[in-house]
Short mmCIF file of C-alpha atoms in Angstrom, two decimals:
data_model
loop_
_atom_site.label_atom_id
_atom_site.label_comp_id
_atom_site.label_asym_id
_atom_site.label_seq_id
_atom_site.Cartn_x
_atom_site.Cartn_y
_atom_site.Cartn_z
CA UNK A 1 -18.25 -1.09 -11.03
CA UNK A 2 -16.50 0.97 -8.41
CA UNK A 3 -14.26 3.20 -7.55
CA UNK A 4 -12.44 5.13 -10.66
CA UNK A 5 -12.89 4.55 -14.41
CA UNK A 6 -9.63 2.87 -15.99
CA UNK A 7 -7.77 4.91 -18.02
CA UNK A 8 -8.24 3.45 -21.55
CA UNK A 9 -6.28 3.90 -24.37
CA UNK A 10 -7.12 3.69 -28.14
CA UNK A 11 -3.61 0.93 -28.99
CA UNK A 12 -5.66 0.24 -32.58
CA UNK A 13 -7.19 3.13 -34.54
CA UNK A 14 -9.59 2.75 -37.44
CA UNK A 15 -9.89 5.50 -39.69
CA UNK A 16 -12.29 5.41 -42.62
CA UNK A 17 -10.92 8.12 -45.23
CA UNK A 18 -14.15 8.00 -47.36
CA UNK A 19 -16.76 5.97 -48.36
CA UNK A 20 -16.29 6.12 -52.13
CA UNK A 21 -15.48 3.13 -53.68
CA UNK A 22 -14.44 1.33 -56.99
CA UNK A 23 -16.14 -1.86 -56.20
CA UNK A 24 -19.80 -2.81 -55.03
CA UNK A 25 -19.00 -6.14 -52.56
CA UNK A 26 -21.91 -7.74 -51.64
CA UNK A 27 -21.42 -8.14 -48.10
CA UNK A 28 -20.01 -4.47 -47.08
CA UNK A 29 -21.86 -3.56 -44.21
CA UNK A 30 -21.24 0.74 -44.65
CA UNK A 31 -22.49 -0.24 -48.55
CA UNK A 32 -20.11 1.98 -49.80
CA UNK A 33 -19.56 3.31 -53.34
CA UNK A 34 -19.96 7.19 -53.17
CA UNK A 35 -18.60 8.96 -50.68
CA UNK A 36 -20.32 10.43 -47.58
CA UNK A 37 -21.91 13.57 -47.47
CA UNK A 38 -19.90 15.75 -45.24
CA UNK A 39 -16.53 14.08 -44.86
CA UNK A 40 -14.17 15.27 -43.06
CA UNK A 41 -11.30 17.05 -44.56
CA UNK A 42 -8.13 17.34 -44.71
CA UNK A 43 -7.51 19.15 -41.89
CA UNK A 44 -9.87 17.56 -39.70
CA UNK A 45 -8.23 13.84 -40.54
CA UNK A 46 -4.86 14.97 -39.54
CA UNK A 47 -6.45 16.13 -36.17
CA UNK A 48 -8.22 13.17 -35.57
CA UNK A 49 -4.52 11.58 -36.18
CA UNK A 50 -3.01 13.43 -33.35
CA UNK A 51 -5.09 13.21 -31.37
CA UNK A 52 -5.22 9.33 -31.68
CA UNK A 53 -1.09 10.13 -30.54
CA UNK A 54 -1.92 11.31 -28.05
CA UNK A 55 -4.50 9.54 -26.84
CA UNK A 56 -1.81 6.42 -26.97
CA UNK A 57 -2.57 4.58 -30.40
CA UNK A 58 0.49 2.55 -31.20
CA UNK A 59 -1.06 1.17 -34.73
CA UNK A 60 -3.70 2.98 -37.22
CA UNK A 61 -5.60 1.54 -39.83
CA UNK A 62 -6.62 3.69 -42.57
CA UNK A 63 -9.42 2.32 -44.12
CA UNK A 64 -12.87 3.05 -46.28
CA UNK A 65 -14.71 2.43 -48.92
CA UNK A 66 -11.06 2.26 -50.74
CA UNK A 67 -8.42 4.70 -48.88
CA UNK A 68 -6.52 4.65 -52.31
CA UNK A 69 -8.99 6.83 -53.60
CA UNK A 70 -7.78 9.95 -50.92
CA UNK A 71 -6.27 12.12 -52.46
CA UNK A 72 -4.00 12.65 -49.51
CA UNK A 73 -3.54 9.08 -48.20
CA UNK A 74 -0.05 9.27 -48.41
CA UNK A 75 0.12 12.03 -46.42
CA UNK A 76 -2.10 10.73 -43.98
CA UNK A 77 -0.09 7.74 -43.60
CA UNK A 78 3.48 9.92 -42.93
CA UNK A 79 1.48 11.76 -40.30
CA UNK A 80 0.95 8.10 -38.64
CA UNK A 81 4.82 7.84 -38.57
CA UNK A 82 5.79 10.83 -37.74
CA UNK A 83 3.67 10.52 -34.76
CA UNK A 84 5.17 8.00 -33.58
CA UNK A 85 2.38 5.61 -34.77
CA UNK A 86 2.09 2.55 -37.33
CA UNK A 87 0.51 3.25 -40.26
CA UNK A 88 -1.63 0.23 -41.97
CA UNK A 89 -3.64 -0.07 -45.35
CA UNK A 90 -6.31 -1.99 -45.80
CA UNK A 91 -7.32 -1.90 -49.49
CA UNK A 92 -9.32 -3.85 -52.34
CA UNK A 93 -5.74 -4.47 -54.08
CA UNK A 94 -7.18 -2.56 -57.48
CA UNK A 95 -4.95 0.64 -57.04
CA UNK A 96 -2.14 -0.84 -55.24
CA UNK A 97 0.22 -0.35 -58.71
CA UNK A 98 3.52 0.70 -58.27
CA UNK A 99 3.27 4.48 -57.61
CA UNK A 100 0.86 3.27 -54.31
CA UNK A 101 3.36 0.98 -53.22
CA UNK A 102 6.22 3.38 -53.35
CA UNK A 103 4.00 5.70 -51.71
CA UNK A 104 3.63 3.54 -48.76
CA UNK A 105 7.24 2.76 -48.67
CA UNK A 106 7.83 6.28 -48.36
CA UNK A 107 5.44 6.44 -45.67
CA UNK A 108 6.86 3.53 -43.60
CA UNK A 109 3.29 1.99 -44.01
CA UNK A 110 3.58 -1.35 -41.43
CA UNK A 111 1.44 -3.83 -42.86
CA UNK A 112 -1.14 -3.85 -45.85
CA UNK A 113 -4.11 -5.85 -45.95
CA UNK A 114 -6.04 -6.81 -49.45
CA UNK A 115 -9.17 -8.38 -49.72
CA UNK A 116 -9.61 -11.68 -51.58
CA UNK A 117 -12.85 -13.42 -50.89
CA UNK A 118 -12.75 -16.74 -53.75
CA UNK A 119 -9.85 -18.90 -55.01
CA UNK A 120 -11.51 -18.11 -58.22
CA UNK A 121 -12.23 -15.20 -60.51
CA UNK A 122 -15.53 -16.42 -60.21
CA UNK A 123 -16.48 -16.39 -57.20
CA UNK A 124 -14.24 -13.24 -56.22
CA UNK A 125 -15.76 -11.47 -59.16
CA UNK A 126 -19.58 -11.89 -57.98
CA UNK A 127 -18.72 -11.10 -54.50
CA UNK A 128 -16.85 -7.91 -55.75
CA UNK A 129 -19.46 -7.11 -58.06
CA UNK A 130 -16.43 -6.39 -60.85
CA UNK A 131 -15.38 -8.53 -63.61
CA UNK A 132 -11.49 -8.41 -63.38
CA UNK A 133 -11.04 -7.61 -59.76
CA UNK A 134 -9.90 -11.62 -58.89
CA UNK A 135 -6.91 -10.94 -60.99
CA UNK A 136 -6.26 -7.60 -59.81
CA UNK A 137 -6.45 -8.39 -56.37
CA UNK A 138 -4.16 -11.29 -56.55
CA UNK A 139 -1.61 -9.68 -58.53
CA UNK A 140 -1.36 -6.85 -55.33
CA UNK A 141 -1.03 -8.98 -52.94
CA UNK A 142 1.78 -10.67 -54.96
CA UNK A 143 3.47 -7.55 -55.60
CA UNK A 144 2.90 -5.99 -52.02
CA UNK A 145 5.11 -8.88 -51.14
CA UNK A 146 7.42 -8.49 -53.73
CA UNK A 147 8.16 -5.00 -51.99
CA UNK A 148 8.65 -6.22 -49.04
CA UNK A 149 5.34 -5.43 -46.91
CA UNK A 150 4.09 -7.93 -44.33
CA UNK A 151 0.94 -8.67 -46.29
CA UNK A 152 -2.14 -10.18 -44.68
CA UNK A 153 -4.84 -11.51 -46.85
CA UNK A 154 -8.45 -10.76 -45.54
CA UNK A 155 -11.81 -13.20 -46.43
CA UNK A 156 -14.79 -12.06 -45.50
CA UNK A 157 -16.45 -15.74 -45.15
CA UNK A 158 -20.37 -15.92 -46.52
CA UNK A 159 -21.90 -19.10 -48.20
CA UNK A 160 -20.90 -17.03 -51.31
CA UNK A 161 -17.45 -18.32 -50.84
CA UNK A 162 -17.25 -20.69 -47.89
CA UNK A 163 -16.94 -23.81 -49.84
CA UNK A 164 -13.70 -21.83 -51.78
CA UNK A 165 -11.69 -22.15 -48.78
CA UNK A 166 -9.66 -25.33 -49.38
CA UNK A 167 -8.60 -23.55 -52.83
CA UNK A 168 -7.69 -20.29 -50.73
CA UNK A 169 -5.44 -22.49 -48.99
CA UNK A 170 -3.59 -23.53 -51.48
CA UNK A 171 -2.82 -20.57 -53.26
CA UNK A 172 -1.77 -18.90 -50.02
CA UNK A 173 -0.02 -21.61 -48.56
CA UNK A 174 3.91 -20.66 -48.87
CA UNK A 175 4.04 -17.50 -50.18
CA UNK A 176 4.45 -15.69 -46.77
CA UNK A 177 1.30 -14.49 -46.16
CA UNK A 178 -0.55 -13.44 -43.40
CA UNK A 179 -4.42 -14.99 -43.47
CA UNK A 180 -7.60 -13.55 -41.77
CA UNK A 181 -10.90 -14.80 -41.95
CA UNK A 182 -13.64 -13.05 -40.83
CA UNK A 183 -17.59 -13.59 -41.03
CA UNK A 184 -19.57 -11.49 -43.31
CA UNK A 185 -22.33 -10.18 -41.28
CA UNK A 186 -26.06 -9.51 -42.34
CA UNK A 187 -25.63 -5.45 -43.00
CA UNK A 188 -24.92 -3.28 -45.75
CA UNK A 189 -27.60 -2.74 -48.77
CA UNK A 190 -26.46 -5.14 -50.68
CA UNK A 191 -25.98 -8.03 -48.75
CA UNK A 192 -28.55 -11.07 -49.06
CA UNK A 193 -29.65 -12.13 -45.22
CA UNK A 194 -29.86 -15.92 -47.21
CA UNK A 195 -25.74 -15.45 -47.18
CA UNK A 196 -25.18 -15.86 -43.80
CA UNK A 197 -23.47 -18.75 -43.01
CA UNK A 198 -25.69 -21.38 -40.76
CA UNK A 199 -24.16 -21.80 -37.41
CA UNK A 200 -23.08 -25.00 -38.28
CA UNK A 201 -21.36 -23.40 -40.98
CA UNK A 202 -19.95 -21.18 -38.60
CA UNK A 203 -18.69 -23.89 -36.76
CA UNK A 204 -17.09 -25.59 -39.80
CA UNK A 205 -15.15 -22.55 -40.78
CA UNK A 206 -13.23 -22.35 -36.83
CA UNK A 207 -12.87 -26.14 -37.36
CA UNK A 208 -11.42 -25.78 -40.81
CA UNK A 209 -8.83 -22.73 -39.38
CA UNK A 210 -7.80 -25.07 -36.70
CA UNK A 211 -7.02 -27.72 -38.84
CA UNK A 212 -5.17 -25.46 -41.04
CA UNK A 213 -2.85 -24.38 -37.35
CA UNK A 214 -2.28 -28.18 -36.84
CA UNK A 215 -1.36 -29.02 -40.78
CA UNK A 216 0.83 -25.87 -41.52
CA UNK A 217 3.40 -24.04 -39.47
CA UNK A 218 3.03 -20.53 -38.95
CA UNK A 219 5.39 -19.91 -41.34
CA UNK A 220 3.45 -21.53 -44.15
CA UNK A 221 0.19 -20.42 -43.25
CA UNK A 222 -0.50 -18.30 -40.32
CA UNK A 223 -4.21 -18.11 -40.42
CA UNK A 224 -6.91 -17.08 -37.71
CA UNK A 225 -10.54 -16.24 -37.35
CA UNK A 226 -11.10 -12.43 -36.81
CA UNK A 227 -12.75 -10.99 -33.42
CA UNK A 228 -16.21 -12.59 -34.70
CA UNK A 229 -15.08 -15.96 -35.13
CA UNK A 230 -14.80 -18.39 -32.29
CA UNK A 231 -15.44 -18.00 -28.34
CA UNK A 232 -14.84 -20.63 -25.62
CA UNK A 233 -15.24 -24.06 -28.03
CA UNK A 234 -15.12 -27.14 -25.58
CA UNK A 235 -13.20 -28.93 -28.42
CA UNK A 236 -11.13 -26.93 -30.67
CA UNK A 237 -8.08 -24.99 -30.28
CA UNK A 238 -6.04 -22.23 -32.28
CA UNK A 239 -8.47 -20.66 -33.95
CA UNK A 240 -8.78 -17.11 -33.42
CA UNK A 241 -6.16 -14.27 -32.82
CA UNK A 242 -6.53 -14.57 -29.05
CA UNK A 243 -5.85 -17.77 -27.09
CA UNK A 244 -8.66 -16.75 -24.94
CA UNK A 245 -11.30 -14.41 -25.94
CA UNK A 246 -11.22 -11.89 -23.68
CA UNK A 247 -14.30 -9.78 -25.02
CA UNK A 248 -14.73 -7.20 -27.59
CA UNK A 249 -12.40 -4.09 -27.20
CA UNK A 250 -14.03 -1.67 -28.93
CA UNK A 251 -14.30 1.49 -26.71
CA UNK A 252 -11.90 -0.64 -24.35
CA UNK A 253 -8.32 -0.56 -26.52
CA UNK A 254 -9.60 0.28 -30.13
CA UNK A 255 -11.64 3.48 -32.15
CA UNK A 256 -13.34 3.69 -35.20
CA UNK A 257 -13.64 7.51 -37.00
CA UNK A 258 -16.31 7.25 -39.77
CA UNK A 259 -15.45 9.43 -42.72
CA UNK A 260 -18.08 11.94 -41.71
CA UNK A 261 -16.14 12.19 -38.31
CA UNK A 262 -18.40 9.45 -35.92
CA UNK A 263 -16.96 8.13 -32.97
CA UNK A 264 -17.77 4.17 -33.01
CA UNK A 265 -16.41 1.51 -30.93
CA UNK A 266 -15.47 -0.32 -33.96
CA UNK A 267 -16.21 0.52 -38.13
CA UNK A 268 -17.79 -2.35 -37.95
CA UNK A 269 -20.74 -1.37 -35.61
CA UNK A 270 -24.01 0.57 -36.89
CA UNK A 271 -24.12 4.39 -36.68
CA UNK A 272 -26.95 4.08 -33.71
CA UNK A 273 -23.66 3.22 -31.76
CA UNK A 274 -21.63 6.05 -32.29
CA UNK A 275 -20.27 7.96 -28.84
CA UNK A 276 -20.47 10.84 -30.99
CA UNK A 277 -18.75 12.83 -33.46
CA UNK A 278 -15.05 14.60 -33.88
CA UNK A 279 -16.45 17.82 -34.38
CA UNK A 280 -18.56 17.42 -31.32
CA UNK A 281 -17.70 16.75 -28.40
CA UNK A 282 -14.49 15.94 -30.19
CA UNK A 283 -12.09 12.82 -29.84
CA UNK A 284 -10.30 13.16 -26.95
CA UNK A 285 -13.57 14.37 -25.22
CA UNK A 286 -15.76 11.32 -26.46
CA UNK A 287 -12.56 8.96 -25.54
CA UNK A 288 -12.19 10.23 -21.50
CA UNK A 289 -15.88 10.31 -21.14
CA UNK A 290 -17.15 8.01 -18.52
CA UNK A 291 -20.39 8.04 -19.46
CA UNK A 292 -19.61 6.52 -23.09
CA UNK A 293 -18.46 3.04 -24.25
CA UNK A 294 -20.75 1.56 -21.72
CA UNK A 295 -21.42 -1.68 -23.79
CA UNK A 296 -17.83 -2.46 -22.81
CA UNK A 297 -16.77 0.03 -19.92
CA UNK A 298 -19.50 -0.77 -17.78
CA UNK A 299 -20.51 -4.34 -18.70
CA UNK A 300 -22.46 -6.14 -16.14
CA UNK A 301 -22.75 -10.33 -16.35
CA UNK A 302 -27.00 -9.21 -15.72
CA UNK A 303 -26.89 -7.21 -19.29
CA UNK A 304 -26.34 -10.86 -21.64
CA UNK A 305 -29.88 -11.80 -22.99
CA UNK A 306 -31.15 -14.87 -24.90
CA UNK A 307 -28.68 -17.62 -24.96
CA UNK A 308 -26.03 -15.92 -23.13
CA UNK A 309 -27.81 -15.07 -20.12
CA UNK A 310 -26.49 -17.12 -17.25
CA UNK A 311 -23.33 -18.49 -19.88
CA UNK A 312 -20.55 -19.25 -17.90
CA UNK A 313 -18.25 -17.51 -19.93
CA UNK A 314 -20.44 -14.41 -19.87
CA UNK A 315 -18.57 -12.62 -17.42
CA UNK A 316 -15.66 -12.29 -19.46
CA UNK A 317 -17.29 -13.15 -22.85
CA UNK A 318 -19.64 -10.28 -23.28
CA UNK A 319 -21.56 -12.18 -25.90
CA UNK A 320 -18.91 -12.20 -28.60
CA UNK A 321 -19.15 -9.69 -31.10
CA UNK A 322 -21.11 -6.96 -30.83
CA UNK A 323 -21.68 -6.05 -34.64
CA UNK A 324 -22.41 -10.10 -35.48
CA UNK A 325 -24.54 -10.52 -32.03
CA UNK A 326 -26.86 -7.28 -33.32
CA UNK A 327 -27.30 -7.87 -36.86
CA UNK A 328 -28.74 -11.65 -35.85
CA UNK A 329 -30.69 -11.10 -32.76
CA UNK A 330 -31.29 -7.48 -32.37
CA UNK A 331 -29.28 -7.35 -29.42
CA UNK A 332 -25.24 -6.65 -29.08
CA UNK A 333 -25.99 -9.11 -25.62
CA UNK A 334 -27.34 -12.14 -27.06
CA UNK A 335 -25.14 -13.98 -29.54
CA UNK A 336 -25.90 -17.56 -31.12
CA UNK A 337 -22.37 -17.53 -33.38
CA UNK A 338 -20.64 -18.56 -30.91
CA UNK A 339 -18.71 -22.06 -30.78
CA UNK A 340 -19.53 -23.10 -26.97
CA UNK A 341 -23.17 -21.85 -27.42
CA UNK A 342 -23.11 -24.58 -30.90
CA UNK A 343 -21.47 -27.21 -29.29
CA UNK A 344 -23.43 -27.25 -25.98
CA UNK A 345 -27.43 -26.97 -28.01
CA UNK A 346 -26.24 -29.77 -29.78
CA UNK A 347 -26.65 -28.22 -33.23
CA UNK A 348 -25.99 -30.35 -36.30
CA UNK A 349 -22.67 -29.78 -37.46
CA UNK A 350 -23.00 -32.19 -40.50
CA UNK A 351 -20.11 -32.23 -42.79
CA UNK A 352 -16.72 -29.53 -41.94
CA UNK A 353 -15.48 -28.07 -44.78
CA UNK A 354 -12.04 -30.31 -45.43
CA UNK A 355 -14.05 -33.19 -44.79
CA UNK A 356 -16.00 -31.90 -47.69
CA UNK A 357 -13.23 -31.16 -49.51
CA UNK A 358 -11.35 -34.64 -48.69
CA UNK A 359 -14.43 -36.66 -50.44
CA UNK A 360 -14.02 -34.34 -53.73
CA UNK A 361 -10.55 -35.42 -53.67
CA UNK A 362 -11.29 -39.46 -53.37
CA UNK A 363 -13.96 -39.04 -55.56
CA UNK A 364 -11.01 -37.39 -57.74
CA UNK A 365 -8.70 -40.16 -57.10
CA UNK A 366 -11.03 -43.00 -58.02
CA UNK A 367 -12.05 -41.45 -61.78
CA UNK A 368 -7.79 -41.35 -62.41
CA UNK A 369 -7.31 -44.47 -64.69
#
């Protein structure tokens, strides 16, 4: 690269309030459940806040672990608006009751995301690793629309769950709710490396999102793949959040703040790839740094390994995500979950998902008398 670094700007900050947690999910890469040691307090969090302002973050997401279990999340989340910034909670739905709600009214708290990961208590309830938390969850995301809040529904996609779609669907379908699917990545304490979807799978879930964008209108089902699903399929269209990938933008236009106060492109990326800490060299600091965020800010076509060395797409690719590409290969430059990757090694793609769930339903039809 020559001449000058851009001048980037944070638009999307994560900030994880705390690690502790009222559930055990399988597939949480941070494994939370007990909070870190060190946190940050009080005071440092509503630093890190302004300084987000004034670094030029338009949205933030508080996050953890469970951000309902702050003590001060509702002050956190006026800060956001008072700053001029969008305030957004992502939660597990169990504490969203009516006091949380009204606390995020009060807040001006722009959209709430609650994690649902099986059309049934069963499956939800393994994944979660709670008996009861399938019918808590749904009856939050219900009543976060009751109140009004643009509610997006968030499925973290393993082979725990994949074949639960379909019934996802439906229960979804028409209610006004947002839908993001996302790929549960092989991290976290608790997660089983044998629930990892197959990249066939992989391929099945993009198909099944893009059939879901030609059945539905948006406004009965706006679903899409998160950042790690999709990139540059030869065959397939709408689905992912982007038209065109454009690369990861972690370090680039988002910034993740660990509870403990680590600097990370994104939450979602391991600790060895923090740019360092809030307390030191601080925020602003870490952000304006040249030297840092290299994996994106100074990305060279030469840096892709494995499969995507030489891609075509690489240029502007960057070998998907980062967090999926590691946790599989060892290597944030070589990525195999990817759709054009799938499509052009000729992989065997055997049965989608609605194809899948198309024979249950013949097979359905034929037993009717």
């Amino acid at each position: 690269m020559t001449g000058e670094m851009p001048d980037y700007e944070p638009l999307l900050g994560l900030v994880e309030l705390t690690l502790a947690c009222n559930l055990r999910c399988t597939h949480c890469g941070s494994t939370s459940g007990r909070p870190r040691p060190d946190e940050l307090g009080d005071g440092e969090i509503e630093a890190v806040l302004g300084d987000l302002a004034l670094l030029g973050a338009e949205d933030v997401v508080l996050l953890g672990g469970e951000p309902l279990l702050h003590r001060s999340f509702g002050r956190f989340a006026k800060l956001c608006t008072d700053l001029g910034m969008t305030p957004i909670l992502i939660t597990n739905g169990l504490l969203l009751d009516e006091a949380a709600l009204a606390t995020c009214g009060d807040a001006k708290v722009g959209r709430i995301g609650i994690s649902l990961d099986g059309g049934t208590a069963e499956v939800h309830d393994r994944i979660r690793g709670r008996a009861g938390s399938f019918a808590r969850a749904t009856e939050a995301i219900l009543r976060s629309m009751d109140h009004g809040f643009t509610t997006t529904v968030i499925t973290t996609v393993s082979r725990l769950n994949i074949r639960s779609l379909p019934v996802m669907r439906d229960w979804i379908t028409g209610k006004g709710l947002g839908w993001q699917l996302q790929v549960a990545s092989p991290n976290g304490a608790r997660f089983d490396a044998d629930h990892l979807i197959s990249r066939a799978e992989f391929h099945a879930l993009a198909r099944f999102i893009s059939r879901c964008r030609e059945t539905y209108s948006l406004e009965e089902l706006p679903v899409a793949g998160a950042h790690d699903v999709g990139y540059n399929s030869s065959c397939l269209v709408n689905y992912s959040t982007m038209p065109v990938w454009h690369g990861c933008l972690g370090g680039i236009a988002t910034v993740g703040i660990q509870s403990d106060g680590l600097i990370k492109p994104c939450l979602s990326m391991s600790e060895r790839f923090a740019e360092g800490s809030v307390r030191d060299p601080g925020l602003v600091e870490a952000w304006k740094d040249p030297m840092r965020f290299a994996r994106n800010r100074r990305f060279r076509p030469g840096m892709l390994e494995g499969g995507c060395r030489g891609c075509e797409h690489g240029p502007t690719c960057r070998a998907g995500c980062p967090d999926l590409a590691f946790n599989v290969t060892g290597s944030v430059f070589d990525n195999p979950y990817c759709l054009y990757r799938i499509e052009k090694e000729g992989v065997d793609l055997g049965l989608s998902i609605w194809t899948i769930e198309d024979i249950q339903k013949d097979r359905e039809d034929q037993e009717e008398p």
